[in-house]
Amino acid sequence: MRDAKLMGRLTASATHEMQNILATIRESSGLMEDLLAMSAQGFAHAERFKKGLRVMAEQVERGMMLSEQLNFCAHAQESAPAGSEVNEAASALVGLSRRQAARGKVSLVLAPGRSGLRSALRAVDVMTLLGLALDCALPVMARDTELLLSVEEQGGLAVIRLGQPGYEALQKQACFGELQECAKALGVGVGPGAGGSGLVLSLPRPLA
């Protein structure tokens, strides 16, 4: 636990510094774009520079999003009386798992969910469960397909849904037993989605 807190603190500090660096690059590239706009007339390579600045801006925004998600992970082990915000935890986990999914040519998509939906679990517990679910799902997904996830409210509980693959296929994965054990220890329900498609994680409601 002490090691995890130390790594969380260091990661939080590092991601804040990364965000400051990226913000400086964004401001500098914006200034370069303004200067280029004022002096582009007669400059043969103006369009190439503009394209390069657009790519830089896109990558800076991507870096900012990833550093924010990593910063969320740094605080994910913390407990709070009101519990964790499920959509935020799912968003961070999905954002940081897209590269893993892309190796199998699968696109991870998190549907827009209602903000403020909470669970008694810590954010790291929500992310661990969802990570195990993805470990079960991704190996059996067809290539060039989309795996849709959503955070919803059902009977007063926060639930996380994976739209694919079939529940029987998930049960055959070696990591499914680990998912069930982890879910049981945390008081989380695990079951199939409508028509036996996908997976539903039913999270405990917040204590406060």
Short mmCIF file of C-alpha atoms in Angstrom, two decimals:
data_model
loop_
_atom_site.label_atom_id
_atom_site.label_comp_id
_atom_site.label_asym_id
_atom_site.label_seq_id
_atom_site.Cartn_x
_atom_site.Cartn_y
_atom_site.Cartn_z
CA MET A 1 0.00 0.00 0.00
CA ARG A 2 2.83 2.37 0.88
CA ASP A 3 4.50 1.64 -2.48
CA ALA A 4 1.23 2.30 -4.34
CA LYS A 5 0.76 5.63 -2.56
CA LEU A 6 4.31 6.65 -3.42
CA MET A 7 3.89 5.75 -7.08
CA GLY A 8 0.55 7.55 -7.16
CA ARG A 9 2.11 10.70 -5.73
CA LEU A 10 5.03 10.60 -8.17
CA THR A 11 2.76 9.90 -11.12
CA ALA A 12 0.46 12.77 -10.18
CA SER A 13 3.44 15.13 -9.96
CA ALA A 14 4.85 13.94 -13.29
CA THR A 15 1.56 14.28 -15.14
CA HIS A 16 1.10 17.82 -13.86
CA GLU A 17 4.55 18.68 -15.23
CA MET A 18 3.71 16.97 -18.55
CA GLN A 19 0.56 19.08 -18.81
CA ASN A 20 2.59 22.24 -18.18
CA ILE A 21 5.06 21.25 -20.91
CA LEU A 22 2.28 20.49 -23.39
CA ALA A 23 0.55 23.78 -22.55
CA THR A 24 3.79 25.65 -23.33
CA ILE A 25 4.12 23.83 -26.67
CA ARG A 26 0.49 24.65 -27.49
CA GLU A 27 0.99 28.35 -26.75
CA SER A 28 4.23 28.47 -28.73
CA SER A 29 2.70 26.72 -31.76
CA GLY A 30 -0.25 29.11 -31.60
CA LEU A 31 2.16 32.06 -31.68
CA MET A 32 4.02 30.52 -34.63
CA GLU A 33 0.70 30.10 -36.46
CA ASP A 34 -0.17 33.76 -35.85
CA LEU A 35 3.24 34.92 -37.09
CA LEU A 36 2.96 32.69 -40.15
CA ALA A 37 -0.46 34.12 -40.96
CA MET A 38 0.98 37.65 -40.92
CA SER A 39 3.97 36.83 -43.09
CA ALA A 40 2.77 33.94 -45.26
CA GLN A 41 2.40 36.01 -48.42
CA GLY A 42 5.25 35.16 -50.72
CA PHE A 43 6.49 32.33 -48.47
CA ALA A 44 6.72 29.25 -50.69
CA HIS A 45 6.46 26.74 -47.82
CA ALA A 46 3.62 28.37 -45.90
CA GLU A 47 1.15 25.50 -46.46
CA ARG A 48 3.65 22.87 -45.31
CA PHE A 49 4.32 24.85 -42.14
CA LYS A 50 0.58 25.26 -41.51
CA LYS A 51 0.06 21.53 -41.93
CA GLY A 52 2.90 20.82 -39.51
CA LEU A 53 1.42 23.19 -36.93
CA ARG A 54 -2.01 21.54 -37.26
CA VAL A 55 -0.47 18.12 -36.66
CA MET A 56 1.43 19.51 -33.67
CA ALA A 57 -1.78 20.95 -32.22
CA GLU A 58 -3.59 17.61 -32.65
CA GLN A 59 -0.80 15.69 -30.94
CA VAL A 60 -0.63 18.19 -28.08
CA GLU A 61 -4.37 17.72 -27.45
CA ARG A 62 -3.88 13.95 -27.56
CA GLY A 63 -1.03 14.23 -25.09
CA MET A 64 -3.09 16.45 -22.79
CA MET A 65 -5.93 13.91 -22.75
CA LEU A 66 -3.60 11.00 -22.03
CA SER A 67 -1.83 12.87 -19.23
CA GLU A 68 -5.19 13.77 -17.68
CA GLN A 69 -6.23 10.11 -17.78
CA LEU A 70 -2.91 9.06 -16.25
CA ASN A 71 -3.31 11.73 -13.58
CA PHE A 72 -6.73 10.26 -12.78
CA CYS A 73 -5.05 6.86 -12.33
CA ALA A 74 -2.59 8.42 -9.88
CA HIS A 75 -5.50 9.33 -7.58
CA ALA A 76 -7.63 6.25 -8.34
CA GLN A 77 -6.61 4.35 -5.18
CA GLU A 78 -7.95 7.09 -2.90
CA SER A 79 -11.15 6.40 -0.95
CA ALA A 80 -13.95 8.90 -0.46
CA PRO A 81 -17.21 8.69 1.54
CA ALA A 82 -19.19 9.50 -1.61
CA GLY A 83 -17.43 6.75 -3.56
CA SER A 84 -16.03 7.09 -7.08
CA GLU A 85 -17.50 8.59 -10.23
CA VAL A 86 -17.97 5.55 -12.46
CA ASN A 87 -18.01 7.33 -15.81
CA GLU A 88 -14.71 9.07 -15.05
CA ALA A 89 -13.06 5.78 -14.05
CA ALA A 90 -14.37 4.02 -17.16
CA SER A 91 -13.28 6.91 -19.41
CA ALA A 92 -9.72 6.84 -18.04
CA LEU A 93 -9.42 3.07 -18.36
CA VAL A 94 -10.83 3.01 -21.90
CA GLY A 95 -8.61 5.88 -23.00
CA LEU A 96 -5.48 4.16 -21.75
CA SER A 97 -6.55 0.75 -23.16
CA ARG A 98 -7.11 1.85 -26.76
CA ARG A 99 -3.55 0.97 -27.77
CA GLN A 100 -3.99 -2.57 -26.40
CA ALA A 101 -7.24 -2.94 -28.36
CA ALA A 102 -5.68 -1.49 -31.52
CA ARG A 103 -3.16 -4.35 -31.64
CA GLY A 104 -6.09 -6.61 -32.52
CA LYS A 105 -7.61 -3.93 -34.77
CA VAL A 106 -10.48 -3.37 -32.34
CA SER A 107 -11.82 0.11 -31.62
CA LEU A 108 -12.85 0.83 -28.04
CA VAL A 109 -15.79 3.23 -27.77
CA LEU A 110 -17.28 4.53 -24.53
CA ALA A 111 -20.82 5.75 -25.07
CA PRO A 112 -21.72 9.10 -23.48
CA GLY A 113 -22.94 8.37 -19.96
CA ARG A 114 -24.70 10.30 -17.23
CA SER A 115 -22.19 12.18 -15.13
CA GLY A 116 -22.38 11.91 -11.36
CA LEU A 117 -23.23 8.20 -11.29
CA ARG A 118 -21.26 6.84 -8.34
CA SER A 119 -20.31 3.56 -6.67
CA ALA A 120 -18.99 2.66 -3.23
CA LEU A 121 -15.90 1.22 -4.93
CA ARG A 122 -12.68 3.14 -5.33
CA ALA A 123 -11.92 4.24 -8.87
CA VAL A 124 -9.02 1.77 -9.01
CA ASP A 125 -11.43 -1.09 -8.20
CA VAL A 126 -13.77 -0.04 -11.01
CA MET A 127 -10.83 0.18 -13.40
CA THR A 128 -9.47 -3.22 -12.30
CA LEU A 129 -12.81 -4.91 -12.98
CA LEU A 130 -13.25 -3.22 -16.33
CA GLY A 131 -9.66 -4.04 -17.25
CA LEU A 132 -10.26 -7.73 -16.51
CA ALA A 133 -13.45 -7.63 -18.57
CA LEU A 134 -11.51 -6.16 -21.50
CA ASP A 135 -8.81 -8.82 -21.07
CA CYS A 136 -11.54 -11.43 -21.55
CA ALA A 137 -13.29 -9.67 -24.41
CA LEU A 138 -10.51 -8.39 -26.67
CA PRO A 139 -8.93 -11.78 -27.59
CA VAL A 140 -12.25 -13.08 -28.98
CA MET A 141 -13.28 -9.92 -30.83
CA ALA A 142 -13.16 -10.07 -34.62
CA ARG A 143 -10.64 -7.79 -36.30
CA ASP A 144 -11.80 -4.41 -37.61
CA THR A 145 -14.73 -4.31 -35.20
CA GLU A 146 -15.92 -1.94 -32.48
CA LEU A 147 -16.34 -2.78 -28.81
CA LEU A 148 -18.94 -0.49 -27.29
CA LEU A 149 -18.96 0.15 -23.54
CA SER A 150 -21.47 2.17 -21.57
CA VAL A 151 -22.11 3.31 -18.02
CA GLU A 152 -25.79 3.28 -17.08
CA GLU A 153 -28.12 3.32 -14.09
CA GLN A 154 -30.23 0.25 -13.46
CA GLY A 155 -32.40 -0.18 -10.38
CA GLY A 156 -30.50 2.52 -8.55
CA LEU A 157 -27.13 0.87 -9.26
CA ALA A 158 -24.36 1.92 -11.61
CA VAL A 159 -23.75 -0.73 -14.25
CA ILE A 160 -21.03 -1.05 -16.87
CA ARG A 161 -21.99 -2.83 -20.08
CA LEU A 162 -19.79 -4.40 -22.73
CA GLY A 163 -21.79 -4.87 -25.91
CA GLN A 164 -19.73 -7.76 -27.23
CA PRO A 165 -18.75 -10.60 -27.55
CA GLY A 166 -21.16 -13.32 -26.47
CA TYR A 167 -21.23 -14.17 -22.75
CA GLU A 168 -20.43 -17.84 -23.39
CA ALA A 169 -17.29 -16.85 -25.29
CA LEU A 170 -16.24 -14.65 -22.38
CA GLN A 171 -16.75 -17.46 -19.88
CA LYS A 172 -14.31 -19.66 -21.81
CA GLN A 173 -11.45 -17.18 -21.34
CA ALA A 174 -8.85 -18.07 -18.72
CA CYS A 175 -9.13 -14.65 -17.09
CA PHE A 176 -12.90 -14.93 -16.58
CA GLY A 177 -12.41 -16.81 -13.31
CA GLU A 178 -10.19 -14.00 -12.05
CA LEU A 179 -12.86 -11.49 -13.02
CA GLN A 180 -15.49 -13.43 -11.07
CA GLU A 181 -13.26 -13.72 -8.00
CA CYS A 182 -12.43 -10.02 -8.04
CA ALA A 183 -16.09 -9.10 -8.53
CA LYS A 184 -17.20 -11.33 -5.65
CA ALA A 185 -14.62 -9.81 -3.30
CA LEU A 186 -15.85 -6.30 -4.18
CA GLY A 187 -19.58 -7.10 -4.06
CA VAL A 188 -20.06 -6.66 -7.80
CA GLY A 189 -22.54 -8.64 -9.87
CA VAL A 190 -21.37 -10.22 -13.13
CA GLY A 191 -23.84 -11.41 -15.73
CA PRO A 192 -24.74 -11.52 -19.42
CA GLY A 193 -26.25 -8.66 -21.36
CA ALA A 194 -29.57 -8.82 -23.20
CA GLY A 195 -29.91 -11.99 -25.25
CA GLY A 196 -26.67 -13.39 -23.85
CA SER A 197 -24.59 -10.79 -25.65
CA GLY A 198 -21.80 -9.00 -23.83
CA LEU A 199 -21.28 -8.50 -20.13
CA VAL A 200 -22.87 -6.46 -17.34
CA LEU A 201 -21.03 -5.39 -14.17
CA SER A 202 -23.44 -4.23 -11.45
CA LEU A 203 -21.56 -2.01 -8.99
CA PRO A 204 -22.51 -1.41 -5.33
CA ARG A 205 -24.19 1.90 -4.55
CA PRO A 206 -22.24 4.51 -2.56
CA LEU A 207 -22.44 4.31 1.23
CA ALA A 208 -23.00 8.04 1.66
#
